[in-house]
CSV table of C-alpha atoms and ligand atoms in Angstrom, one decimal:
chain,number,residue,atom,x,y,z
A,84,MET,CA,-121.1,80.8,-31.2
A,85,SER,CA,-124.1,79.0,-29.9
A,86,ALA,CA,-125.0,75.5,-31.2
A,87,VAL,CA,-128.2,76.7,-32.7
A,88,PHE,CA,-126.5,78.8,-35.3
A,89,GLU,CA,-124.1,76.0,-36.2
A,90,VAL,CA,-127.1,73.7,-36.7
A,91,GLU,CA,-129.1,76.1,-38.7
A,92,PHE,CA,-126.1,77.0,-40.8
A,93,GLU,CA,-125.4,73.5,-42.0
A,94,GLN,CA,-128.8,73.1,-43.7
A,95,PRO,CA,-128.7,75.9,-46.3
A,96,VAL,CA,-125.0,75.3,-47.1
A,97,GLY,CA,-125.5,71.6,-47.7
A,98,GLU,CA,-128.5,72.2,-50.0
A,99,ALA,CA,-127.2,75.2,-51.8
A,100,CYS,CA,-123.5,74.5,-52.2
A,101,ASN,CA,-123.9,71.4,-54.4
A,102,THR,CA,-121.2,72.4,-56.8
A,103,ARG,CA,-122.2,69.8,-59.4
A,104,HIS,CA,-124.9,72.2,-60.6
A,105,ALA,CA,-122.2,74.9,-61.0
A,106,TRP,CA,-119.7,72.6,-62.8
A,107,ALA,CA,-122.5,71.6,-65.1
A,108,ARG,CA,-122.8,75.3,-66.2
A,109,VAL,CA,-119.1,75.8,-66.9
A,110,PRO,CA,-118.8,76.8,-70.6
A,111,ALA,CA,-116.8,74.5,-72.9
A,112,GLU,CA,-113.4,75.8,-73.7
A,113,PRO,CA,-113.6,77.4,-77.2
A,114,SER,CA,-111.1,76.6,-79.9
A,115,ARG,CA,-108.5,79.1,-80.8
A,116,ALA,CA,-110.4,80.3,-83.8
A,117,GLU,CA,-113.6,80.7,-81.7
A,118,ARG,CA,-111.7,82.6,-79.1
A,119,ASP,CA,-110.5,85.2,-81.6
A,120,VAL,CA,-113.9,85.7,-83.1
A,121,LEU,CA,-115.4,86.1,-79.6
A,122,LYS,CA,-112.7,88.5,-78.4
A,123,ASP,CA,-113.2,90.7,-81.6
A,124,ARG,CA,-117.0,90.6,-80.9
A,125,ILE,CA,-116.5,91.7,-77.3
A,126,ARG,CA,-114.1,94.5,-78.2
A,127,ARG,CA,-116.7,95.9,-80.7
A,128,LEU,CA,-119.6,95.5,-78.3
A,129,LEU,CA,-117.7,97.2,-75.4
A,130,VAL,CA,-117.4,100.3,-77.6
A,131,GLU,CA,-120.9,100.2,-79.0
A,132,ARG,CA,-122.5,99.7,-75.5
A,133,ASN,CA,-120.2,102.2,-73.7
A,134,ALA,CA,-119.2,99.4,-71.5
A,135,VAL,CA,-116.1,98.3,-69.5
A,136,MET,CA,-114.9,94.9,-68.2
A,137,VAL,CA,-114.2,94.3,-64.6
A,138,SER,CA,-112.7,90.9,-63.9
A,139,HIS,CA,-111.6,89.1,-60.9
A,140,TYR,CA,-108.1,87.3,-60.6
A,141,TYR,CA,-109.9,84.0,-60.4
A,142,VAL,CA,-111.7,84.0,-63.7
A,143,HIS,CA,-110.4,82.5,-67.0
A,144,PRO,CA,-107.2,84.2,-68.3
A,145,ASP,CA,-109.0,85.3,-71.4
A,146,LEU,CA,-111.3,87.5,-69.4
A,147,GLN,CA,-108.4,88.9,-67.4
A,148,ASP,CA,-106.3,89.8,-70.4
A,149,LEU,CA,-109.3,91.2,-72.4
A,150,ALA,CA,-110.3,93.4,-69.5
A,151,GLU,CA,-106.9,94.9,-69.2
A,152,GLU,CA,-106.4,95.2,-73.0
A,153,THR,CA,-109.7,97.1,-73.4
A,154,GLY,CA,-109.2,99.6,-70.5
A,155,GLY,CA,-110.9,97.7,-67.8
A,156,LEU,CA,-109.6,96.1,-64.6
A,157,VAL,CA,-108.4,92.9,-63.2
A,158,GLY,CA,-108.3,93.1,-59.5
A,159,ASP,CA,-109.6,91.8,-56.1
A,160,SER,CA,-113.0,92.6,-54.9
A,161,LEU,CA,-112.1,95.9,-53.2
A,162,GLU,CA,-110.4,97.1,-56.4
A,163,MET,CA,-113.3,95.9,-58.5
A,164,ALA,CA,-115.8,97.8,-56.4
A,165,ARG,CA,-113.8,101.1,-56.5
A,166,PHE,CA,-113.0,100.8,-60.2
A,167,GLY,CA,-116.6,100.1,-61.2
A,168,ARG,CA,-117.8,103.1,-59.1
A,169,ASP,CA,-115.3,105.6,-60.5
A,170,HIS,CA,-115.3,104.5,-64.2
A,171,PRO,CA,-117.4,106.7,-66.5
A,172,ALA,CA,-118.7,103.8,-68.6
A,173,ARG,CA,-122.5,103.5,-68.5
A,174,THR,CA,-122.3,99.6,-68.4
A,175,LEU,CA,-120.0,97.4,-66.2
A,176,VAL,CA,-119.5,93.8,-67.2
A,177,VAL,CA,-118.5,92.1,-64.0
A,178,SER,CA,-116.7,88.7,-64.5
A,179,GLY,CA,-116.6,87.1,-61.1
A,180,VAL,CA,-119.4,86.0,-58.8
A,181,ARG,CA,-122.8,87.5,-58.0
A,182,PHE,CA,-121.9,89.4,-54.9
A,183,MET,CA,-119.3,91.3,-56.9
A,184,GLY,CA,-122.0,92.3,-59.5
A,185,GLU,CA,-124.4,93.3,-56.6
A,186,THR,CA,-121.7,95.4,-55.0
A,187,ALA,CA,-121.0,97.2,-58.3
A,188,LYS,CA,-124.8,97.9,-58.7
A,189,ILE,CA,-125.1,99.2,-55.1
A,190,LEU,CA,-122.2,101.6,-55.7
A,191,SER,CA,-123.5,102.5,-59.2
A,192,PRO,CA,-127.2,102.3,-59.1
A,193,ASP,CA,-127.6,104.4,-62.4
A,194,LYS,CA,-125.3,102.1,-64.3
A,195,ARG,CA,-126.2,98.8,-66.0
A,196,VAL,CA,-124.3,96.0,-64.4
A,197,LEU,CA,-124.1,92.8,-66.4
A,198,MET,CA,-122.7,89.4,-65.4
A,199,PRO,CA,-121.9,86.5,-67.8
A,200,ASP,CA,-123.9,84.1,-65.6
A,201,LEU,CA,-126.3,85.2,-62.9
A,202,GLY,CA,-125.9,81.7,-61.3
A,203,ALA,CA,-122.3,82.3,-60.4
A,204,ASP,CA,-122.6,82.1,-56.5
A,205,CYS,CA,-120.2,81.7,-53.7
A,206,SER,CA,-120.2,79.2,-50.8
A,207,LEU,CA,-119.8,82.0,-48.3
A,208,ASP,CA,-122.7,84.0,-49.6
A,209,LEU,CA,-124.9,80.8,-49.9
A,210,GLY,CA,-124.0,79.8,-46.4
A,211,CYS,CA,-125.1,83.1,-44.8
A,212,PRO,CA,-128.9,83.5,-45.4
A,213,ILE,CA,-130.3,86.8,-44.2
A,214,ASP,CA,-132.9,85.4,-41.8
A,215,GLU,CA,-130.5,83.3,-39.8
A,216,PHE,CA,-127.7,86.0,-40.0
A,217,SER,CA,-130.2,88.6,-38.6
A,218,ALA,CA,-131.1,86.3,-35.7
A,219,PHE,CA,-127.3,85.9,-35.0
A,220,CYS,CA,-126.9,89.7,-35.0
A,221,ASP,CA,-130.0,90.1,-32.8
A,222,ALA,CA,-128.4,87.7,-30.3
A,223,HIS,CA,-125.3,89.9,-30.1
A,224,PRO,CA,-126.7,93.4,-29.9
A,225,ASP,CA,-123.5,94.8,-28.2
A,226,ARG,CA,-121.3,93.9,-31.1
A,227,THR,CA,-120.3,95.9,-34.2
A,228,VAL,CA,-121.3,93.9,-37.3
A,229,LEU,CA,-118.6,93.3,-39.8
A,230,VAL,CA,-119.3,91.3,-42.9
A,231,TYR,CA,-117.0,90.1,-45.7
A,232,ALA,CA,-117.7,91.4,-49.2
A,233,ASN,CA,-118.7,87.8,-50.0
A,234,THR,CA,-122.3,88.2,-48.9
A,235,SER,CA,-125.7,89.2,-50.3
A,236,ALA,CA,-127.0,92.8,-50.5
A,237,ALA,CA,-129.4,91.9,-47.7
A,238,VAL,CA,-126.6,90.7,-45.3
A,239,LYS,CA,-124.5,93.8,-46.1
A,240,ALA,CA,-127.6,96.0,-45.4
A,241,ARG,CA,-127.7,94.4,-41.9
A,242,ALA,CA,-123.9,95.2,-41.3
A,243,ASP,CA,-122.1,98.2,-39.8
A,244,TRP,CA,-119.0,97.5,-42.0
A,245,VAL,CA,-118.2,95.6,-45.1
A,246,VAL,CA,-114.6,94.6,-45.6
A,247,THR,CA,-112.5,92.6,-48.0
A,248,SER,CA,-109.5,90.5,-47.2
A,249,SER,CA,-107.2,93.3,-48.2
A,250,CYS,CA,-108.5,95.7,-45.5
A,251,ALA,CA,-110.1,93.4,-42.8
A,252,LEU,CA,-107.1,93.6,-40.4
A,253,ASP,CA,-106.9,97.4,-40.7
A,254,VAL,CA,-110.5,97.9,-40.0
A,255,VAL,CA,-110.7,95.5,-37.1
A,256,SER,CA,-107.5,96.9,-35.5
A,257,ALA,CA,-109.0,100.4,-35.7
A,258,LEU,CA,-112.3,99.2,-34.2
A,259,LYS,CA,-110.6,97.4,-31.4
A,260,ALA,CA,-108.7,100.5,-30.6
A,261,GLU,CA,-112.0,102.3,-30.2
A,262,GLY,CA,-113.3,99.5,-27.8
A,263,HIS,CA,-115.5,97.7,-30.3
A,264,LYS,CA,-116.4,94.1,-29.9
A,265,ILE,CA,-116.9,92.4,-33.3
A,266,LEU,CA,-119.5,90.1,-34.8
A,267,TRP,CA,-117.9,88.6,-37.9
A,268,ALA,CA,-119.4,86.8,-40.9
A,269,PRO,CA,-119.3,84.6,-42.8
A,270,ASP,CA,-115.8,83.0,-43.3
A,271,ARG,CA,-114.7,81.2,-40.1
A,272,HIS,CA,-111.1,80.9,-41.2
A,273,LEU,CA,-110.7,84.5,-42.0
A,274,GLY,CA,-112.5,85.4,-38.8
A,275,ASP,CA,-110.1,83.2,-36.8
A,276,TYR,CA,-107.1,84.8,-38.6
A,277,ILE,CA,-108.3,88.3,-37.9
A,278,ARG,CA,-108.8,87.3,-34.2
A,279,ARG,CA,-105.3,85.9,-34.0
A,280,GLU,CA,-103.7,88.8,-35.7
A,281,THR,CA,-105.6,91.7,-34.0
A,282,GLY,CA,-106.5,90.1,-30.6
A,283,ALA,CA,-109.9,91.6,-31.1
A,284,ASP,CA,-113.0,90.1,-29.3
A,285,ILE,CA,-114.8,88.4,-32.2
A,286,VAL,CA,-117.7,86.0,-32.4
A,287,SER,CA,-117.9,84.4,-35.9
A,288,TRP,CA,-120.3,82.9,-38.2
A,289,GLN,CA,-119.1,79.4,-39.3
A,290,GLY,CA,-119.0,79.7,-43.2
A,291,ALA,CA,-116.3,78.6,-45.4
A,292,CYS,CA,-115.0,78.9,-49.0
A,293,ILE,CA,-115.2,75.6,-50.7
A,294,VAL,CA,-111.9,76.3,-52.4
A,295,HIS,CA,-109.7,77.5,-49.6
A,296,ASP,CA,-111.2,75.1,-47.0
A,297,GLU,CA,-109.7,72.2,-49.1
A,298,PHE,CA,-106.0,73.1,-48.8
A,299,LYS,CA,-104.3,70.4,-46.6
A,300,ALA,CA,-101.5,71.3,-44.2
A,301,LEU,CA,-99.9,67.8,-44.2
A,302,GLU,CA,-99.7,67.7,-48.0
A,303,LEU,CA,-98.4,71.2,-48.1
A,304,GLU,CA,-95.6,70.2,-45.7
A,305,LEU,CA,-94.7,67.2,-48.0
A,306,LEU,CA,-94.7,69.5,-51.0
A,307,LYS,CA,-92.4,72.0,-49.1
A,308,GLU,CA,-90.0,69.1,-48.5
A,309,GLN,CA,-89.8,68.6,-52.2
A,310,HIS,CA,-89.2,72.3,-52.8
A,311,PRO,CA,-87.2,73.4,-49.8
A,312,ASP,CA,-86.4,76.9,-51.3
A,313,ALA,CA,-90.0,77.7,-52.1
A,314,LYS,CA,-91.9,80.4,-50.4
A,315,VAL,CA,-95.6,79.7,-49.5
A,316,LEU,CA,-98.3,82.2,-50.2
A,317,VAL,CA,-101.6,81.7,-48.5
A,318,HIS,CA,-105.0,83.3,-48.7
A,319,PRO,CA,-106.5,83.8,-45.2
A,320,GLU,CA,-109.7,81.9,-46.1
A,321,SER,CA,-107.6,78.8,-45.6
A,322,SER,CA,-107.4,76.9,-42.3
A,323,ALA,CA,-105.1,77.9,-39.4
A,324,ASP,CA,-102.7,75.0,-39.9
A,325,VAL,CA,-102.3,76.0,-43.6
A,326,ILE,CA,-101.8,79.6,-42.7
A,327,ALA,CA,-99.2,78.6,-40.1
A,328,LEU,CA,-97.0,77.2,-43.0
A,329,ALA,CA,-97.1,80.5,-44.9
A,330,ASP,CA,-94.3,82.9,-45.7
A,331,ALA,CA,-96.9,85.5,-46.6
A,332,VAL,CA,-100.7,85.6,-45.9
A,333,GLY,CA,-103.0,88.0,-47.6
A,334,SER,CA,-105.7,89.0,-50.1
A,335,THR,CA,-105.1,88.2,-53.8
A,336,SER,CA,-103.5,91.6,-54.3
A,337,ALA,CA,-101.2,91.1,-51.3
A,338,ILE,CA,-100.2,87.6,-52.7
A,339,LEU,CA,-99.4,89.3,-56.0
A,340,GLN,CA,-97.3,91.9,-54.2
A,341,ALA,CA,-95.5,89.3,-52.0
A,342,ALA,CA,-94.5,87.3,-55.2
A,343,GLN,CA,-93.0,90.3,-56.7
A,344,ARG,CA,-91.3,91.5,-53.6
A,345,MET,CA,-89.7,88.2,-52.4
A,346,ASP,CA,-86.6,87.1,-54.0
A,347,ALA,CA,-87.4,83.4,-54.0
A,348,LYS,CA,-87.6,81.7,-57.5
A,349,THR,CA,-90.3,79.1,-56.5
A,350,PHE,CA,-93.7,79.7,-54.8
A,351,ILE,CA,-96.4,77.5,-53.5
A,352,VAL,CA,-99.7,79.2,-53.8
A,353,ALA,CA,-102.7,78.5,-51.6
A,354,THR,CA,-105.6,80.3,-53.3
A,355,ASP,CA,-107.8,79.7,-56.4
A,356,ASN,CA,-105.6,78.6,-59.2
A,357,GLY,CA,-107.0,81.3,-61.5
A,358,MET,CA,-104.4,83.5,-59.8
A,359,LEU,CA,-101.6,81.7,-61.3
A,360,HIS,CA,-102.2,83.4,-64.6
A,361,LYS,CA,-101.4,86.9,-63.2
A,362,LEU,CA,-98.6,85.6,-61.0
A,363,ARG,CA,-96.9,84.0,-63.9
A,364,THR,CA,-97.4,87.0,-66.3
A,365,LEU,CA,-96.0,89.5,-63.8
A,366,ASN,CA,-93.1,87.2,-62.7
A,367,PRO,CA,-91.7,85.4,-65.9
A,368,GLY,CA,-88.6,84.2,-64.1
A,369,LYS,CA,-90.4,82.6,-61.2
A,370,THR,CA,-92.2,79.2,-60.8
A,371,PHE,CA,-95.6,78.9,-59.2
A,372,ILE,CA,-97.0,75.7,-57.9
A,373,GLU,CA,-100.5,75.0,-56.8
A,374,ALA,CA,-100.9,74.0,-53.1
A,375,PRO,CA,-102.3,70.6,-52.6
A,376,THR,CA,-105.9,70.0,-51.8
A,377,ALA,CA,-105.7,66.2,-51.4
A,378,GLY,CA,-103.4,63.5,-50.7
A,379,ASN,CA,-101.7,60.7,-52.6
A,380,GLY,CA,-104.3,58.4,-54.3
A,381,ALA,CA,-106.8,61.2,-54.7
A,382,THR,CA,-108.2,61.6,-58.1
A,383,CYS,CA,-107.5,65.3,-58.0
A,384,LYS,CA,-104.3,66.5,-56.2
A,385,SER,CA,-105.2,70.1,-56.5
A,386,CYS,CA,-108.8,71.0,-57.3
A,387,ALA,CA,-108.3,74.6,-56.3
A,388,HIS,CA,-110.7,76.3,-58.7
A,389,CYS,CA,-114.0,77.8,-57.9
A,390,PRO,CA,-116.8,76.3,-60.0
A,391,TRP,CA,-118.8,79.6,-59.8
A,392,MET,CA,-115.8,81.6,-61.1
A,393,ALA,CA,-115.4,79.1,-63.8
A,394,MET,CA,-118.9,79.9,-65.2
A,395,ASN,CA,-117.5,83.1,-66.6
A,396,GLY,CA,-116.4,82.7,-70.3
A,397,LEU,CA,-115.9,84.6,-73.5
A,398,ALA,CA,-119.3,83.4,-75.0
A,399,ASN,CA,-121.4,84.5,-72.1
A,400,VAL,CA,-119.6,87.9,-71.8
A,401,ALA,CA,-120.3,88.4,-75.5
A,402,ASN,CA,-123.9,87.3,-75.0
A,403,ALA,CA,-124.5,89.6,-72.1
A,404,LEU,CA,-123.2,92.6,-74.0
A,405,GLU,CA,-125.2,91.7,-77.1
A,406,THR,CA,-128.5,90.9,-75.5
A,407,GLY,CA,-128.4,92.6,-72.0
A,408,ALA,CA,-128.8,89.1,-70.5
A,409,GLY,CA,-127.5,88.7,-66.9
A,410,GLU,CA,-128.4,92.3,-65.7
A,411,ILE,CA,-127.9,92.5,-62.0
A,412,GLN,CA,-130.9,94.0,-60.1
A,413,VAL,CA,-130.8,95.2,-56.4
A,414,ASP,CA,-133.8,96.5,-54.6
A,415,GLN,CA,-133.4,100.2,-54.4
A,416,HIS,CA,-134.1,100.6,-50.6
A,417,LEU,CA,-131.9,97.6,-49.8
A,418,GLY,CA,-129.2,99.0,-52.1
A,419,VAL,CA,-129.3,102.3,-50.2
A,420,ARG,CA,-128.9,100.5,-46.9
A,421,ALA,CA,-126.2,98.2,-48.1
A,422,ARG,CA,-124.2,101.1,-49.5
A,423,VAL,CA,-123.6,102.6,-46.1
A,424,PRO,CA,-121.1,99.9,-44.8
A,425,ILE,CA,-119.6,99.6,-48.3
A,426,ASP,CA,-119.0,103.4,-48.5
A,427,ARG,CA,-117.6,103.2,-44.9
A,428,MET,CA,-114.9,100.6,-46.1
A,429,LEU,CA,-114.1,102.7,-49.2
A,430,ALA,CA,-113.7,105.9,-47.2
A,431,PHE,CA,-111.5,104.0,-44.5
A,432,THR,CA,-109.3,102.5,-47.2
A,433,ALA,CA,-108.9,105.8,-49.1
A,434,ALA,CA,-108.0,107.6,-45.9
A,435,LEU,CA,-105.5,104.9,-44.9
A,436,LYS,CA,-103.9,105.2,-48.4
A,437,LYS,CA,-103.4,108.9,-47.9
A,438,GLY,CA,-102.0,108.4,-44.4
A,439,ALA,CA,-105.1,110.4,-43.1
A,440,PRO,CA,-106.5,109.6,-39.6
A,441,VAL,CA,-109.1,106.9,-39.5
A,442,GLY,CA,-110.2,107.3,-35.9
A,443,ALA,CA,-113.2,109.4,-36.7
A,444,LEU,CA,-114.4,106.8,-39.2
A,445,VAL,CA,-114.6,104.2,-36.6
A,446,ALA,CA,-115.2,106.0,-33.4
A,447,GLY,CA,-118.9,106.7,-33.9
A,448,MET,CA,-119.1,105.1,-37.3
A,449,GLY,CA,-120.6,108.3,-38.5
A,450,ALA,CA,-121.7,109.5,-41.9
A,451,VAL,CA,-119.3,108.5,-44.8
B,1594,SF4,S1,-113.3,81.1,-54.4
B,1594,SF4,FE1,-114.4,80.8,-52.5
B,1594,SF4,S2,-114.8,82.8,-51.7
B,1594,SF4,FE2,-114.3,83.1,-53.9
B,1594,SF4,S3,-116.2,83.0,-55.0
B,1594,SF4,FE3,-115.5,80.8,-54.9
B,1594,SF4,S4,-116.5,80.0,-53.1
B,1594,SF4,FE4,-116.6,82.2,-52.9
């Protein structure tokens, strides 16, 4: 990447990624009695409003459990996108961050998509403004443009492909086999990981996730010494030296599968600690420990929680359903353009799941 992009990149990230604003908007934890009242209210409103909850693994356990209990979904961003598109409910309540709500709206333009807090951002999305990203693309016209789902609708509209961490390696491997050179954005660690794993020719935007960027390899090694039998599960938005210590690397869904598949009793988990709820629920006999984000003497040994994910709570879900607040809007023309690379990803992953050939989907990147 040329220096100019690195310089331009730093400014919007530094300004926009001030997480103090995000933490200030995290709702207070309700009492047990308040939680019960809010859950009953949400259950009633979901029926009255013909709505379904779609929650990410990183949000509060209450929102994960309630989504599943009421027929909704807890999943990674790929699963959320597919579920929201295919579910017959007229309203989707997306507990996660804004790009997830936008993706749901792009795939279901006729549905109402509500979010508990429209201010729930993502450092990757904030760090990849469309004007600078377009200039980056213009500087590399010979490359196929792949963007992570953690981007704005405008950035997706500029891309050839959208991918999530659960399908990025498969898509890039298939593109490489067809001779494509890749322009990747925005997560630098995930881009490096894909390059190492596939050997593809990739130039990468230099964004980072403020949560995964914080895991520390040295501290992780020390923690491993304390738990010599533990297996280490790492999300690929983490740095290369952290990934190098992993027994399994993958998306949130892949981490869940690895924890169930591996016969270890103890796991160290390098991803947002919202994941621990599902990991512990599905694996009652196993122990899950948060990977360290700082060394001895730090005020917080593990601060692995996304402030924007933490903005989602029972009270603002109930309020969104009651009042219609937090409705996601995506410009119609932008949405049509952004849908093309998202549909391409969904068609690719569906074909892969069925064992169908994917070559035609990547060769000319034709209609999906
Ligand atoms: S955990 Fe990281 S990648 Fe996920 S929404 Fe938060 S900042 Fe974005």
